[in-house]
PDB file of C-alpha atoms in Angstrom:
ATOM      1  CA  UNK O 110      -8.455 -24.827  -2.421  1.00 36.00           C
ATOM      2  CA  UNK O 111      -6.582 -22.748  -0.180  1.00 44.00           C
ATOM      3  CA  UNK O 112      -8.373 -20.127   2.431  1.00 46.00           C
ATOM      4  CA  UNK O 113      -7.235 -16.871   1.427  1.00 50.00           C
ATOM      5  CA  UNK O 114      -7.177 -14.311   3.442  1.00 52.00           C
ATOM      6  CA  UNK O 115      -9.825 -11.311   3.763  1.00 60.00           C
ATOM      7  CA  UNK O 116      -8.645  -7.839   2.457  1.00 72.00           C
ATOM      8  CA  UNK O 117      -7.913  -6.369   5.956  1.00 71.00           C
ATOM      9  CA  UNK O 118     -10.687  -3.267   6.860  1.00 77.00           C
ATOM     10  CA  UNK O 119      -9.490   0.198   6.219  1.00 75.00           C
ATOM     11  CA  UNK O 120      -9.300   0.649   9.960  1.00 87.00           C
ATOM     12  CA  UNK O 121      -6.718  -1.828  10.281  1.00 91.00           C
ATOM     13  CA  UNK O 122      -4.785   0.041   7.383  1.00 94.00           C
ATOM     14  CA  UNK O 123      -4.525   2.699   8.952  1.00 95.00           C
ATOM     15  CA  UNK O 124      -3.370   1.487  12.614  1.00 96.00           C
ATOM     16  CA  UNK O 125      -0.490   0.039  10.809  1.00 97.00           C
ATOM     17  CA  UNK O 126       0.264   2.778   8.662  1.00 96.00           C
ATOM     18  CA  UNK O 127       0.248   4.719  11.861  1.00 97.00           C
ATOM     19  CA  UNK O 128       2.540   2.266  13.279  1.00 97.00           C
ATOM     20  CA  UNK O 129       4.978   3.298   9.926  1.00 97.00           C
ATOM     21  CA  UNK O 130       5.281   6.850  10.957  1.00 96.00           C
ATOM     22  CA  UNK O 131       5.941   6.112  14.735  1.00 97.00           C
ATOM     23  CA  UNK O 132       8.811   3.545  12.863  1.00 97.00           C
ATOM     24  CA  UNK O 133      10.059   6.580  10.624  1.00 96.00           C
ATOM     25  CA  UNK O 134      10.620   8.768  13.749  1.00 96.00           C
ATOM     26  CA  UNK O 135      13.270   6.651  15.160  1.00 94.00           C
ATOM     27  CA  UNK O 136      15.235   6.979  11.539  1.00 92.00           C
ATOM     28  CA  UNK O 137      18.635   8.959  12.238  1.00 89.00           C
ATOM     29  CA  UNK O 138      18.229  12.226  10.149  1.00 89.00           C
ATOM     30  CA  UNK O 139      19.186  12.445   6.955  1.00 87.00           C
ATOM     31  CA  UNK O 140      19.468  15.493   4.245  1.00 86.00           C
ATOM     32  CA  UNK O 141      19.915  13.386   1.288  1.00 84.00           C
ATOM     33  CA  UNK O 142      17.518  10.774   2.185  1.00 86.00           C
ATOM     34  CA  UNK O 143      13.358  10.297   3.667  1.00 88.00           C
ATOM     35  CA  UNK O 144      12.559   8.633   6.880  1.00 93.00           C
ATOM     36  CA  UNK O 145      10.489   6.225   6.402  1.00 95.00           C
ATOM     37  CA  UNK O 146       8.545   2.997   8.088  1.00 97.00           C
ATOM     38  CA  UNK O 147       7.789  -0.084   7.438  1.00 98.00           C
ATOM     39  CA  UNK O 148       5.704  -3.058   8.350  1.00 98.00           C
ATOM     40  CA  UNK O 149       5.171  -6.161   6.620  1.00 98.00           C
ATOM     41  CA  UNK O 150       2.169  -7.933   8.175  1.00 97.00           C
ATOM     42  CA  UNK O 151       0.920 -11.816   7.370  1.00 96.00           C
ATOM     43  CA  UNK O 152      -2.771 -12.559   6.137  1.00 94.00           C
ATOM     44  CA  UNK O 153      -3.519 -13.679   9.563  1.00 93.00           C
ATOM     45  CA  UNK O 154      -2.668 -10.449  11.032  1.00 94.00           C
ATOM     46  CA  UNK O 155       0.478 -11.692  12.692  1.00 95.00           C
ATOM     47  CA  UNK O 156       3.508  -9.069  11.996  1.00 97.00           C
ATOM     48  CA  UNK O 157       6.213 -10.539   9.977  1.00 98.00           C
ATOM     49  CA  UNK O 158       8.548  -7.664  10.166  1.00 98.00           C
ATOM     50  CA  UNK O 159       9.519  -4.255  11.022  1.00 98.00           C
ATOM     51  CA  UNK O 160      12.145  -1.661   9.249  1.00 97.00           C
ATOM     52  CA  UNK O 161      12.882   1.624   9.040  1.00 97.00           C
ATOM     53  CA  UNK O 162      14.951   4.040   7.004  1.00 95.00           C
ATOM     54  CA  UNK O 163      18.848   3.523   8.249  1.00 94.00           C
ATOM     55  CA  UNK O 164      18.036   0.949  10.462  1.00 93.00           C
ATOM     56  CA  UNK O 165      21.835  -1.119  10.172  1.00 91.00           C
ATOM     57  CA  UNK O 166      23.277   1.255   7.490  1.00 90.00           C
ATOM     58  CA  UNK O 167      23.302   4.838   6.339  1.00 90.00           C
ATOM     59  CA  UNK O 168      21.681   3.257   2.724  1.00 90.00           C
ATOM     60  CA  UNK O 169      18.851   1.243   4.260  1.00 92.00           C
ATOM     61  CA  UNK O 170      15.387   2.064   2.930  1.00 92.00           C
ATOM     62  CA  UNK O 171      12.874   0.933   5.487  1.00 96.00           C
ATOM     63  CA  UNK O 172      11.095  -1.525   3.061  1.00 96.00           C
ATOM     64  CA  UNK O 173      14.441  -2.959   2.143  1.00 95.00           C
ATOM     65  CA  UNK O 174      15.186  -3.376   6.559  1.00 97.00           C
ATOM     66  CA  UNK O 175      11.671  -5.379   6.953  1.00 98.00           C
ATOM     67  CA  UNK O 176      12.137  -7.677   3.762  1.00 97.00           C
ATOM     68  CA  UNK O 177      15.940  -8.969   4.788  1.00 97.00           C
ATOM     69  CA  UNK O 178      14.097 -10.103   8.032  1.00 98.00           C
ATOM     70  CA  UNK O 179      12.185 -12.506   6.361  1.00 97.00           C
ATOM     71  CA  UNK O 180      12.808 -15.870   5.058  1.00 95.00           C
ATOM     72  CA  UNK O 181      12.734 -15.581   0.804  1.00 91.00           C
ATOM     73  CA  UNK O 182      10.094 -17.699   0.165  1.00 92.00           C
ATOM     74  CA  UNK O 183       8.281 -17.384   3.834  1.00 97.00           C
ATOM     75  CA  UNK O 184       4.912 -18.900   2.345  1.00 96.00           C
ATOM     76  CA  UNK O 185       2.921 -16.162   4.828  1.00 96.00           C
ATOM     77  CA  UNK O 186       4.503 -13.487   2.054  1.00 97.00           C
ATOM     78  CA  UNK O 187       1.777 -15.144  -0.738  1.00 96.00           C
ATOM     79  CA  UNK O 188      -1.244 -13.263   1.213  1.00 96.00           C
ATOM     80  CA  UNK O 189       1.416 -10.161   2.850  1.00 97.00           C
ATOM     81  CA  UNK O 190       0.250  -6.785   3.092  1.00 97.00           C
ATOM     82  CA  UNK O 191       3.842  -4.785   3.323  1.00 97.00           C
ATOM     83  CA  UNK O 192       2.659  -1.146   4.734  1.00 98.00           C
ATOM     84  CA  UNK O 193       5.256   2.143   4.470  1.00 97.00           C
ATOM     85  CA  UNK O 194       5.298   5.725   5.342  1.00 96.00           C
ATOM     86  CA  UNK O 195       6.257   6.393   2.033  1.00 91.00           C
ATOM     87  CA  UNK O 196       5.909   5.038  -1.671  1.00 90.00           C
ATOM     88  CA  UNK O 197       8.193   2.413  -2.100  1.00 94.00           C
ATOM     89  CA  UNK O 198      10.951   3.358  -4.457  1.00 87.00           C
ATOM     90  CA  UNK O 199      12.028   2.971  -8.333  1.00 84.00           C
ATOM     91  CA  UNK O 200      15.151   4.464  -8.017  1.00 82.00           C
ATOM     92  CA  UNK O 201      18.237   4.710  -6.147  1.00 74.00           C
ATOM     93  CA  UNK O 202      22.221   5.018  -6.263  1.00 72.00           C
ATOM     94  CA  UNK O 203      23.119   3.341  -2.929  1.00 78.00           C
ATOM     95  CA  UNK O 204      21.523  -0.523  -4.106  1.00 80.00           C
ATOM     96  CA  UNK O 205      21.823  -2.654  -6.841  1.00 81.00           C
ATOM     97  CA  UNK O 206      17.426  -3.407  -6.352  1.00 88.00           C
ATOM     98  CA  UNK O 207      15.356  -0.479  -5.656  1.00 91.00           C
ATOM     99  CA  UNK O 208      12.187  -1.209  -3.206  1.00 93.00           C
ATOM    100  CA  UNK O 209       9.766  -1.927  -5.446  1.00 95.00           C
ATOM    101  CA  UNK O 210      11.978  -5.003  -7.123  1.00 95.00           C
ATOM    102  CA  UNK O 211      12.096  -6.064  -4.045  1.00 96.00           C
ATOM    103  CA  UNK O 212       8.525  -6.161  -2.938  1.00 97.00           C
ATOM    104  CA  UNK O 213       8.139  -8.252  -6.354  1.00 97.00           C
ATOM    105  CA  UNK O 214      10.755 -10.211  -6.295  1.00 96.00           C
ATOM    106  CA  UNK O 215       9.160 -11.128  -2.408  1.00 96.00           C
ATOM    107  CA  UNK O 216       5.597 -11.736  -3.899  1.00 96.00           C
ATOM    108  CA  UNK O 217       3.899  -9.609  -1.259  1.00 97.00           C
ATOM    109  CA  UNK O 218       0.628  -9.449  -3.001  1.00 97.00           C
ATOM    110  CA  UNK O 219      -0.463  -5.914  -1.440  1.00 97.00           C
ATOM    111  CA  UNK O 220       1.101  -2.787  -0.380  1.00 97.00           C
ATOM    112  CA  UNK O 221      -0.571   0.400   1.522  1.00 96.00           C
ATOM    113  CA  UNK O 222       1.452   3.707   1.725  1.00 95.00           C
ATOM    114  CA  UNK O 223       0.493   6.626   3.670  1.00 94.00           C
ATOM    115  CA  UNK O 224       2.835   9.218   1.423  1.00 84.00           C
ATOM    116  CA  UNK O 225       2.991   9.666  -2.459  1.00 75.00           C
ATOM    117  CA  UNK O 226       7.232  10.213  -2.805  1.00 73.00           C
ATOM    118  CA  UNK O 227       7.631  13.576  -3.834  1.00 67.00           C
ATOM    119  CA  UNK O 228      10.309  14.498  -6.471  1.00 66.00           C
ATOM    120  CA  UNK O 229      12.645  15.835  -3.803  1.00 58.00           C
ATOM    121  CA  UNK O 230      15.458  13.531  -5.036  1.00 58.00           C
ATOM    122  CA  UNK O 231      14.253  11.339  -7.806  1.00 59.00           C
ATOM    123  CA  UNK O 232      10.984  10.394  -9.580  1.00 64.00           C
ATOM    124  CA  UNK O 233       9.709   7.808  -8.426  1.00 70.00           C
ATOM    125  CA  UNK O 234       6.572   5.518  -9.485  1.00 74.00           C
ATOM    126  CA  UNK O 235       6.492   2.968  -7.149  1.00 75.00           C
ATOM    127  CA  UNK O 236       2.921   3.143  -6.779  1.00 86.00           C
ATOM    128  CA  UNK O 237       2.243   2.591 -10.718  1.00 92.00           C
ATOM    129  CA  UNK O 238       5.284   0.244 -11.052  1.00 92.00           C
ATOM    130  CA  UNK O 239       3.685  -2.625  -8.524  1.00 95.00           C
ATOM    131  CA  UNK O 240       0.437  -2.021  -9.958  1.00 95.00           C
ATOM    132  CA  UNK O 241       1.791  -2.921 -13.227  1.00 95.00           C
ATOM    133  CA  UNK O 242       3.387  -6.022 -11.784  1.00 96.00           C
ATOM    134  CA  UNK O 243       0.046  -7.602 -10.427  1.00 96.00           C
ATOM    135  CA  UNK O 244       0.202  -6.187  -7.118  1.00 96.00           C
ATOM    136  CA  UNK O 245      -2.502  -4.237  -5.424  1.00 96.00           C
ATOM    137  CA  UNK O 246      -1.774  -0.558  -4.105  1.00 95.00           C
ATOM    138  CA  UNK O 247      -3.799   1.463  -2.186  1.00 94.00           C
ATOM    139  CA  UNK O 248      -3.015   5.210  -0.657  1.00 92.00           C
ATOM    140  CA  UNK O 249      -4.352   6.605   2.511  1.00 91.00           C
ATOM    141  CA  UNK O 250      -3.447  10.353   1.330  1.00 91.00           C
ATOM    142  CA  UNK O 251      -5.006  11.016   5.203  1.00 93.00           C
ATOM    143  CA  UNK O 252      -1.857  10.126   6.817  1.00 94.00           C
ATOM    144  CA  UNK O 253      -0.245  12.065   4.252  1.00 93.00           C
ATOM    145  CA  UNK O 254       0.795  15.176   6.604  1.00 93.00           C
ATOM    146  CA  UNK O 255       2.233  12.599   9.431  1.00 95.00           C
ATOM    147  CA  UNK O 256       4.479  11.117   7.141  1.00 93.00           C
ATOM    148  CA  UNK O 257       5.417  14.683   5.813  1.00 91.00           C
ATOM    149  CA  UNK O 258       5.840  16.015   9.162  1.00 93.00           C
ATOM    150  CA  UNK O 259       8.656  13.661   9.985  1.00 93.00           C
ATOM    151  CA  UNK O 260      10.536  14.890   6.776  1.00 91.00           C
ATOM    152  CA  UNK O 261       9.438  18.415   7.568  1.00 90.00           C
ATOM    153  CA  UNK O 262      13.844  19.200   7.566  1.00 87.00           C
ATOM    154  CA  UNK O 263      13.521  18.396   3.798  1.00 87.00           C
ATOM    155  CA  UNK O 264      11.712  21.169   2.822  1.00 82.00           C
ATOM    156  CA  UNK O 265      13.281  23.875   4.891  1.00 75.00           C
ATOM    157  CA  UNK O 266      16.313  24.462   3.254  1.00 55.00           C
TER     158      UNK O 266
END
């Protein structure tokens, strides 16, 4: 039988949901769209990639960015915790796969957010959508501000 990996400790959650919203700040700035982080980190603890929002292209969501830098079918996605600023989408106009599809489609067994998406320019469920799909979710509302901050131009129109 396989080793799998431990759950990694809520201090280690948070370190790399904090390393999300430093990601998110280097996002160019965007009225129509969230800046956003993302990290996609092995069961061993190694990182397996990095993304943020508009990374190559003016449609990139950050989850989408750290995905396409992995191998489909890298076996280290099986026990993958893939962490974001922001819940990972279930809707868009700019792709044919919204984030959430994606993170399935991947088999990254866990995902951590720091920010619920608020209905600024969708609905989104992405939290209950992966949760329905197997996957395990889990919300630090404490770095909820931070992410906010960073989309603070949203909200001041």
């Amino acid at each position: 039988m396989p080793d799998v990996p431990a759950t990694p400790a809520p201090e280690d959650d948070r370190r790399w949901l904090e390393r999300t919203i430093e990601l998110s700040r280097r996002c160019p700035v965007s009225t129509t769209a969230f800046a956003v982080g993302a990290v996609v980190v092995a069961g061993d603890g190694a990182v397996l990639a990095t993304g943020h929002s508009r990374e190559s292209g003016p449609h990139d969501h950050a989850e989408e960015a750290a995905l396409a830098k992995i191998v489909p079918g890298d076996p280290r996605l099986a026990s993958a915790t893939l962490y974001s600023s922001l819940e990972p989408c279930t809707r868009r106009a700019s792709r044919p796969r919204t984030c959430t599809e994606l993170i399935i489609a991947a088999g990254v067994p866990r995902v951590v957010f720091a920010w619920r998406e608020p209905d600024v320019f969708v609905d989104c469920t992405g939290a209950e959508t992966l949760r329905d799909a197997g996957v395990e979710v889990v919300e630090h509302p404490g770095l909820a501000a931070a992410a906010r901050e960073v989309n603070a131009h949203l909200f001041t129109r």
